[in-house]
PDB file of N, CA and C in Angstrom:
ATOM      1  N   UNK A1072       6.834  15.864  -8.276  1.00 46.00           N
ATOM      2  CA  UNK A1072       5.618  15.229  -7.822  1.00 46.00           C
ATOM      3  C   UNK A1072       5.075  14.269  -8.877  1.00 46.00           C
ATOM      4  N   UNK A1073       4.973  14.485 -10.137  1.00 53.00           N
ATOM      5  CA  UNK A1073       4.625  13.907 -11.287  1.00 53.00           C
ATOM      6  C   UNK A1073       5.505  12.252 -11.408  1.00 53.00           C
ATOM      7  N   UNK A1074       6.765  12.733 -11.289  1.00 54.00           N
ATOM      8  CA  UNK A1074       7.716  11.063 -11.174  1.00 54.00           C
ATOM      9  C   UNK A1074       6.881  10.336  -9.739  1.00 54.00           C
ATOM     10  N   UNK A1075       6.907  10.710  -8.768  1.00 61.00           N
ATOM     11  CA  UNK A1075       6.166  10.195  -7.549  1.00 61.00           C
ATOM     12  C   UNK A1075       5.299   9.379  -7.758  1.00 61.00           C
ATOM     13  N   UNK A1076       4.325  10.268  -8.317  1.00 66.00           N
ATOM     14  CA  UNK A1076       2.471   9.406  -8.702  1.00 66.00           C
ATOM     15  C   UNK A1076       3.200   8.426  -9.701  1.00 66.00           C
ATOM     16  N   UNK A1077       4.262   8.386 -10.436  1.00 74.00           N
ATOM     17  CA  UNK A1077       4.200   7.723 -11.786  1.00 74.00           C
ATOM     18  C   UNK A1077       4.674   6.528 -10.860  1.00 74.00           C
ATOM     19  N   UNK A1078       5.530   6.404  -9.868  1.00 71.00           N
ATOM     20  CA  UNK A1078       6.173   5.476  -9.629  1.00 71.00           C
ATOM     21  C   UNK A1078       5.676   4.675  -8.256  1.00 71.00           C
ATOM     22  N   UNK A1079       4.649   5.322  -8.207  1.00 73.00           N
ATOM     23  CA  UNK A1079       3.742   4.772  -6.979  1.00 73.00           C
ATOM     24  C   UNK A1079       2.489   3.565  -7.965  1.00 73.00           C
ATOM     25  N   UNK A1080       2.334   4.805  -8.820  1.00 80.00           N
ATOM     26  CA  UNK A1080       1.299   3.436  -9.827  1.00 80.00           C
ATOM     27  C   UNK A1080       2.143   2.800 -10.270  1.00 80.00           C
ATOM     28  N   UNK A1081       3.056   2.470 -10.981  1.00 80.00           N
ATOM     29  CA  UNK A1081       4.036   1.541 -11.483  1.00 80.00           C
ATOM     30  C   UNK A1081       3.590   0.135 -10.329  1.00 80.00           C
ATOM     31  N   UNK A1082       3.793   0.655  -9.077  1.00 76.00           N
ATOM     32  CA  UNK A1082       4.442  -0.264  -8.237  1.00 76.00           C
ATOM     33  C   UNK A1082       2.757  -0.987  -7.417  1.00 76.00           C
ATOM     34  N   UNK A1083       1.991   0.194  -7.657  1.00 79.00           N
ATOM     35  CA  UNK A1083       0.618  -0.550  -7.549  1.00 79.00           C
ATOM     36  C   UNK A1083       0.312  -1.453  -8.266  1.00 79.00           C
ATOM     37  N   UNK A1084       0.304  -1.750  -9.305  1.00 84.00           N
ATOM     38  CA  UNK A1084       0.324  -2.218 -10.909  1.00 84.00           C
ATOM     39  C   UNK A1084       0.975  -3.595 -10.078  1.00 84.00           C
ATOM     40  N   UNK A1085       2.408  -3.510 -10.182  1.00 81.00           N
ATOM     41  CA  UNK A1085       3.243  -4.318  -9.804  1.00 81.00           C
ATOM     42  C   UNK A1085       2.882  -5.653  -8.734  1.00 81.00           C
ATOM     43  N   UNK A1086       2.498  -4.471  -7.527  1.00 78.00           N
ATOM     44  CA  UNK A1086       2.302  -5.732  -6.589  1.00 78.00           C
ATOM     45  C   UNK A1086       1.022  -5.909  -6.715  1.00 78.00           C
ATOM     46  N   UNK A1087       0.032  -5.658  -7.214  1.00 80.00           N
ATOM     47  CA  UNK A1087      -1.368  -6.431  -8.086  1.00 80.00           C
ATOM     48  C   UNK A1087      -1.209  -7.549  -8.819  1.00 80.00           C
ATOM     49  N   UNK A1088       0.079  -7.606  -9.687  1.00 83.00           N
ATOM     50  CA  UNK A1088       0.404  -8.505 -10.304  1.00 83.00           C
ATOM     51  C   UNK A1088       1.166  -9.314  -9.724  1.00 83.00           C
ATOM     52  N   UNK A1089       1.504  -9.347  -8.390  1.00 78.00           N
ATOM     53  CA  UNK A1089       2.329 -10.176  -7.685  1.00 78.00           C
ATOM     54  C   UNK A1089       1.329 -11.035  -6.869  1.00 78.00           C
ATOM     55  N   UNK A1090       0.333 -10.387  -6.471  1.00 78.00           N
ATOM     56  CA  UNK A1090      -0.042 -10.827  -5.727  1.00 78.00           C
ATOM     57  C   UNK A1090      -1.726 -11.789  -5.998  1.00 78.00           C
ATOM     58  N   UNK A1091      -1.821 -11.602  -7.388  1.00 81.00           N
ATOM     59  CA  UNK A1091      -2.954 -12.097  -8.241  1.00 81.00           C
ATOM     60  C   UNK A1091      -2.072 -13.814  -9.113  1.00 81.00           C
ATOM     61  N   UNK A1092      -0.777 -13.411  -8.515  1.00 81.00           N
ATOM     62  CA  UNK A1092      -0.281 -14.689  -9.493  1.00 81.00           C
ATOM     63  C   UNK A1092       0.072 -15.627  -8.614  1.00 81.00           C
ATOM     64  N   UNK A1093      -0.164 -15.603  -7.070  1.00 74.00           N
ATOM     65  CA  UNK A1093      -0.417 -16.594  -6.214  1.00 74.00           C
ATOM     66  C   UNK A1093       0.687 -17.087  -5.068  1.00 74.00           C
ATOM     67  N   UNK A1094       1.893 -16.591  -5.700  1.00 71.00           N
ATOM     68  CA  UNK A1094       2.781 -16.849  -4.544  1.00 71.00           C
ATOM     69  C   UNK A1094       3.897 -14.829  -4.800  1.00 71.00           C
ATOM     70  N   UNK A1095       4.301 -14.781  -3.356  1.00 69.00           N
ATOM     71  CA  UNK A1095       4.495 -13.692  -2.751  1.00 69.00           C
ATOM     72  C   UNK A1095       6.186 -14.155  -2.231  1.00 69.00           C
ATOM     73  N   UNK A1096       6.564 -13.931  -3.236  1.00 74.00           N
ATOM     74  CA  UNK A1096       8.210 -14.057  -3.314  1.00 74.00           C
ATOM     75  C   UNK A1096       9.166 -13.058  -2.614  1.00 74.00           C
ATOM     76  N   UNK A1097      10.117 -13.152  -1.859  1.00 70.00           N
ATOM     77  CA  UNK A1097      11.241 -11.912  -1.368  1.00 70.00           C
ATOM     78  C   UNK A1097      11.268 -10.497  -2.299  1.00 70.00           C
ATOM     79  N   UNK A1098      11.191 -10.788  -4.123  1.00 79.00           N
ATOM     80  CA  UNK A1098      11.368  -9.471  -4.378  1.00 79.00           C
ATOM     81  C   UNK A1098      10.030  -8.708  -5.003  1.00 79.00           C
ATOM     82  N   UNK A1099       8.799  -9.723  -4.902  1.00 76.00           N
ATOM     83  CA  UNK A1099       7.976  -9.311  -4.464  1.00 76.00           C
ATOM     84  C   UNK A1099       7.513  -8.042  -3.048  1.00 76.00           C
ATOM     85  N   UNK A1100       7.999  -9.244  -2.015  1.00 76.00           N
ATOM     86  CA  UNK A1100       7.333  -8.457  -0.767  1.00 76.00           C
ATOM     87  C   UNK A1100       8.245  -6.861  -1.163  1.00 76.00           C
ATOM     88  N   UNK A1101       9.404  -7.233  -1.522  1.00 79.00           N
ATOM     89  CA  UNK A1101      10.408  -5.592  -1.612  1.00 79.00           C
ATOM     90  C   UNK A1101       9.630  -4.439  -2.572  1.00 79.00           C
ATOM     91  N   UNK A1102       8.888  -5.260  -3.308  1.00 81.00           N
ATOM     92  CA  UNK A1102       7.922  -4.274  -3.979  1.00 81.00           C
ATOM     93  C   UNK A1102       6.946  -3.303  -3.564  1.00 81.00           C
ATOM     94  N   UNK A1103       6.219  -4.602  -3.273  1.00 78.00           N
ATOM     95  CA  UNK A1103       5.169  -3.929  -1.404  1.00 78.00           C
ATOM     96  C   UNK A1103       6.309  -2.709  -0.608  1.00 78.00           C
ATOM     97  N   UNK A1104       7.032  -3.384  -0.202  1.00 79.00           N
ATOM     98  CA  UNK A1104       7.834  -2.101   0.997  1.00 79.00           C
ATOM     99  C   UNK A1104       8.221  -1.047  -0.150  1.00 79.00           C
ATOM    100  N   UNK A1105       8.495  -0.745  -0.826  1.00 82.00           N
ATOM    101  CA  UNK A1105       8.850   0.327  -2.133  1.00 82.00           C
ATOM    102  C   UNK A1105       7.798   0.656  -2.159  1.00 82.00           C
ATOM    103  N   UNK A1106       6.260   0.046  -2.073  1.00 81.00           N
ATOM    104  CA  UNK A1106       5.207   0.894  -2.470  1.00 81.00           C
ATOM    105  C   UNK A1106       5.000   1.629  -1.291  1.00 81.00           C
ATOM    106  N   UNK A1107       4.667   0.719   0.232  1.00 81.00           N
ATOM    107  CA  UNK A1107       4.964   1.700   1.232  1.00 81.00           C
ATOM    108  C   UNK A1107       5.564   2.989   1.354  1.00 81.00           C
ATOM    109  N   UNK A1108       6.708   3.075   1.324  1.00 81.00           N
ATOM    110  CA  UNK A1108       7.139   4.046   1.744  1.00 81.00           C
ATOM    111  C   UNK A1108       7.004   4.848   0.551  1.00 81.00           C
ATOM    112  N   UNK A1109       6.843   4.702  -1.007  1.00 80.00           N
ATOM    113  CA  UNK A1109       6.682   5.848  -1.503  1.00 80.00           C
ATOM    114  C   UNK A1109       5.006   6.595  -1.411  1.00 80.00           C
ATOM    115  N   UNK A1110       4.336   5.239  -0.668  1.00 80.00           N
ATOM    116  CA  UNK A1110       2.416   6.105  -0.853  1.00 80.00           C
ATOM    117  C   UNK A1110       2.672   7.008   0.633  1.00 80.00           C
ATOM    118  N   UNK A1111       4.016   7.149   1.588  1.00 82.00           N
ATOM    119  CA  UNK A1111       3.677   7.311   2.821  1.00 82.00           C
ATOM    120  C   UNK A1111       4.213   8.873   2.417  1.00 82.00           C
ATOM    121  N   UNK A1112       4.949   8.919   1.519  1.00 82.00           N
ATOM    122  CA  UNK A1112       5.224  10.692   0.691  1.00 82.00           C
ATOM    123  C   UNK A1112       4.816  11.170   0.093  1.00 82.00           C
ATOM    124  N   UNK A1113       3.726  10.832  -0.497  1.00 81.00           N
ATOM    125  CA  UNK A1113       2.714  11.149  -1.330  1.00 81.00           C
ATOM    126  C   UNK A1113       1.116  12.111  -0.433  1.00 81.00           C
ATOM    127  N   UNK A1114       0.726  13.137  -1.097  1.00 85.00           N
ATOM    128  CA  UNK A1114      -0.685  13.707  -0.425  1.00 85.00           C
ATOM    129  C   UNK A1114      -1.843  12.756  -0.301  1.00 85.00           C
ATOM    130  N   UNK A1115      -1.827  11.334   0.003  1.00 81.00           N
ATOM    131  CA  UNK A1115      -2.500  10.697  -0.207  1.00 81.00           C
ATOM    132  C   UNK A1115      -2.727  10.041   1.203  1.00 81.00           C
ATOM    133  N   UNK A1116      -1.181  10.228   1.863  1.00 82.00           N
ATOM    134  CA  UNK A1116      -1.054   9.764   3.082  1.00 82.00           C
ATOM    135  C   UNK A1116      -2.028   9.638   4.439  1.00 82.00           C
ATOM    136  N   UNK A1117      -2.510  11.322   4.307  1.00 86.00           N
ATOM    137  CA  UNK A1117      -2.973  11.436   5.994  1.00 86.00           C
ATOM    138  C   UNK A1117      -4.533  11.092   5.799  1.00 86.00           C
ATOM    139  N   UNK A1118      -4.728  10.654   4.334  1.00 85.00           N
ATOM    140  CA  UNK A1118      -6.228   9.911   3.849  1.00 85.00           C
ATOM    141  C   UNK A1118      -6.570   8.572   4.335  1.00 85.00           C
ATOM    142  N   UNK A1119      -4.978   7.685   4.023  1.00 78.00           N
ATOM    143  CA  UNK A1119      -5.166   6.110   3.961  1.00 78.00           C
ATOM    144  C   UNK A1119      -4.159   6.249   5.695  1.00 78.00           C
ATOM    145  N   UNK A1120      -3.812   6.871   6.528  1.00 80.00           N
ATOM    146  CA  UNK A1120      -3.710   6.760   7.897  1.00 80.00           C
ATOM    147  C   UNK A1120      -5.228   7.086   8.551  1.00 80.00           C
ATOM    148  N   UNK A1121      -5.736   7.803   8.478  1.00 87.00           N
ATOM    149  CA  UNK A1121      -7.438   8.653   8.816  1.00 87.00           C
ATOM    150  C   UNK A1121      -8.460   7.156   8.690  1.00 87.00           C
ATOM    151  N   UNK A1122      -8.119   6.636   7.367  1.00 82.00           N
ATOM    152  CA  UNK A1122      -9.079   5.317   6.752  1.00 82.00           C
ATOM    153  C   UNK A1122      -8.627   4.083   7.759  1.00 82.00           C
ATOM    154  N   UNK A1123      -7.057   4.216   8.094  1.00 77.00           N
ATOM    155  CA  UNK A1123      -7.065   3.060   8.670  1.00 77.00           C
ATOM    156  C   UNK A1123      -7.317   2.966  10.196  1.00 77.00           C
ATOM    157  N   UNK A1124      -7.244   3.979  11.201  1.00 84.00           N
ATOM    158  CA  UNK A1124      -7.605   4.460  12.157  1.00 84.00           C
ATOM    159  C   UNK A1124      -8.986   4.316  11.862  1.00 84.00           C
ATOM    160  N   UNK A1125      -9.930   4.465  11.340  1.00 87.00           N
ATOM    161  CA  UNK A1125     -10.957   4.584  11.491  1.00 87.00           C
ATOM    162  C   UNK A1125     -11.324   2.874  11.439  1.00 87.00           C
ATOM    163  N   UNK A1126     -10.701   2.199  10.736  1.00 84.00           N
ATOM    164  CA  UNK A1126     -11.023   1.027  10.539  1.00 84.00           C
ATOM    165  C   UNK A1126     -10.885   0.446  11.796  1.00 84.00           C
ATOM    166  N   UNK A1127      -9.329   0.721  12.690  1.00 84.00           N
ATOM    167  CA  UNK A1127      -9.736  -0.389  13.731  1.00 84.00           C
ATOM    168  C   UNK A1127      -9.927   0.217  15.148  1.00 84.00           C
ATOM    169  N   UNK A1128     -10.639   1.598  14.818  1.00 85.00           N
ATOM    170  CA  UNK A1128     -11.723   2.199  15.775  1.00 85.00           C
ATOM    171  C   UNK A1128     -13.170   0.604  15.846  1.00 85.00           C
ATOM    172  N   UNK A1129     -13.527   0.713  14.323  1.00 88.00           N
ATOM    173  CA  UNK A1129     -14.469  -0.039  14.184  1.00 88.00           C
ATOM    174  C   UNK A1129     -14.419  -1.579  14.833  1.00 88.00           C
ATOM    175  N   UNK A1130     -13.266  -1.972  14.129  1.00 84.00           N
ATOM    176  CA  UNK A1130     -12.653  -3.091  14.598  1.00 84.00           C
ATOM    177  C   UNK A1130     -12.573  -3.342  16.308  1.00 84.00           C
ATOM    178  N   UNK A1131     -11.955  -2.407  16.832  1.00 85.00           N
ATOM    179  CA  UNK A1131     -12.031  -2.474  18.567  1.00 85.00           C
ATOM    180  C   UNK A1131     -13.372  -2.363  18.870  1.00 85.00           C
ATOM    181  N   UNK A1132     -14.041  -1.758  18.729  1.00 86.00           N
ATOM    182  CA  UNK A1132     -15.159  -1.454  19.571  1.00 86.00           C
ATOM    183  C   UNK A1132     -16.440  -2.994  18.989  1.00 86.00           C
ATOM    184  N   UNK A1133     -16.256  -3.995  18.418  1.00 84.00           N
ATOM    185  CA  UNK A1133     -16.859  -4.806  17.952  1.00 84.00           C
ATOM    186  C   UNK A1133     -16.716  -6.007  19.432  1.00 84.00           C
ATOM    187  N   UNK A1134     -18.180  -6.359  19.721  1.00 81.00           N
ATOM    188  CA  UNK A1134     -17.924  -6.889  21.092  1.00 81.00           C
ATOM    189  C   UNK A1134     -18.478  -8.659  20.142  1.00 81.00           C
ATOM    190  N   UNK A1135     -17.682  -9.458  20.617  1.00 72.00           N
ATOM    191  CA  UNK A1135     -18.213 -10.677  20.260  1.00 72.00           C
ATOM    192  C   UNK A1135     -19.252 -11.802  20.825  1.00 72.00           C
TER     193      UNK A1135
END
């Protein structure tokens, strides 16, 4: 579990820095998908699915 978190922040870190330096390159985006799927194995998961469901609960129900 300890390598997990280490390599999930690594890759947070990472695509922060990819994406603060203005262009979003192929092994960039592969970074992003590496971070995906390792935050989607992590106990962190059914937090940031719950957060995002809730978001476009909010989002739908917004009448223009």
């Amino acid at each position: 579990m300890a390598i997990s978190i280490s390599v999930v922040l690594l890759l947070v870190i990472l695509a922060t820095v990819f994406l603060r330096s203005g262009g979003l390159k192929v092994s960039h985006a592969l970074v992003c998908l590496l971070l995906g799927f390792y935050l989607a194995g992590t106990n962190i998961a059914p937090s940031i699915n719950s957060g995002l469901e809730a978001t476009a609960d909010i989002v739908s129900g917004l009448r223009p």
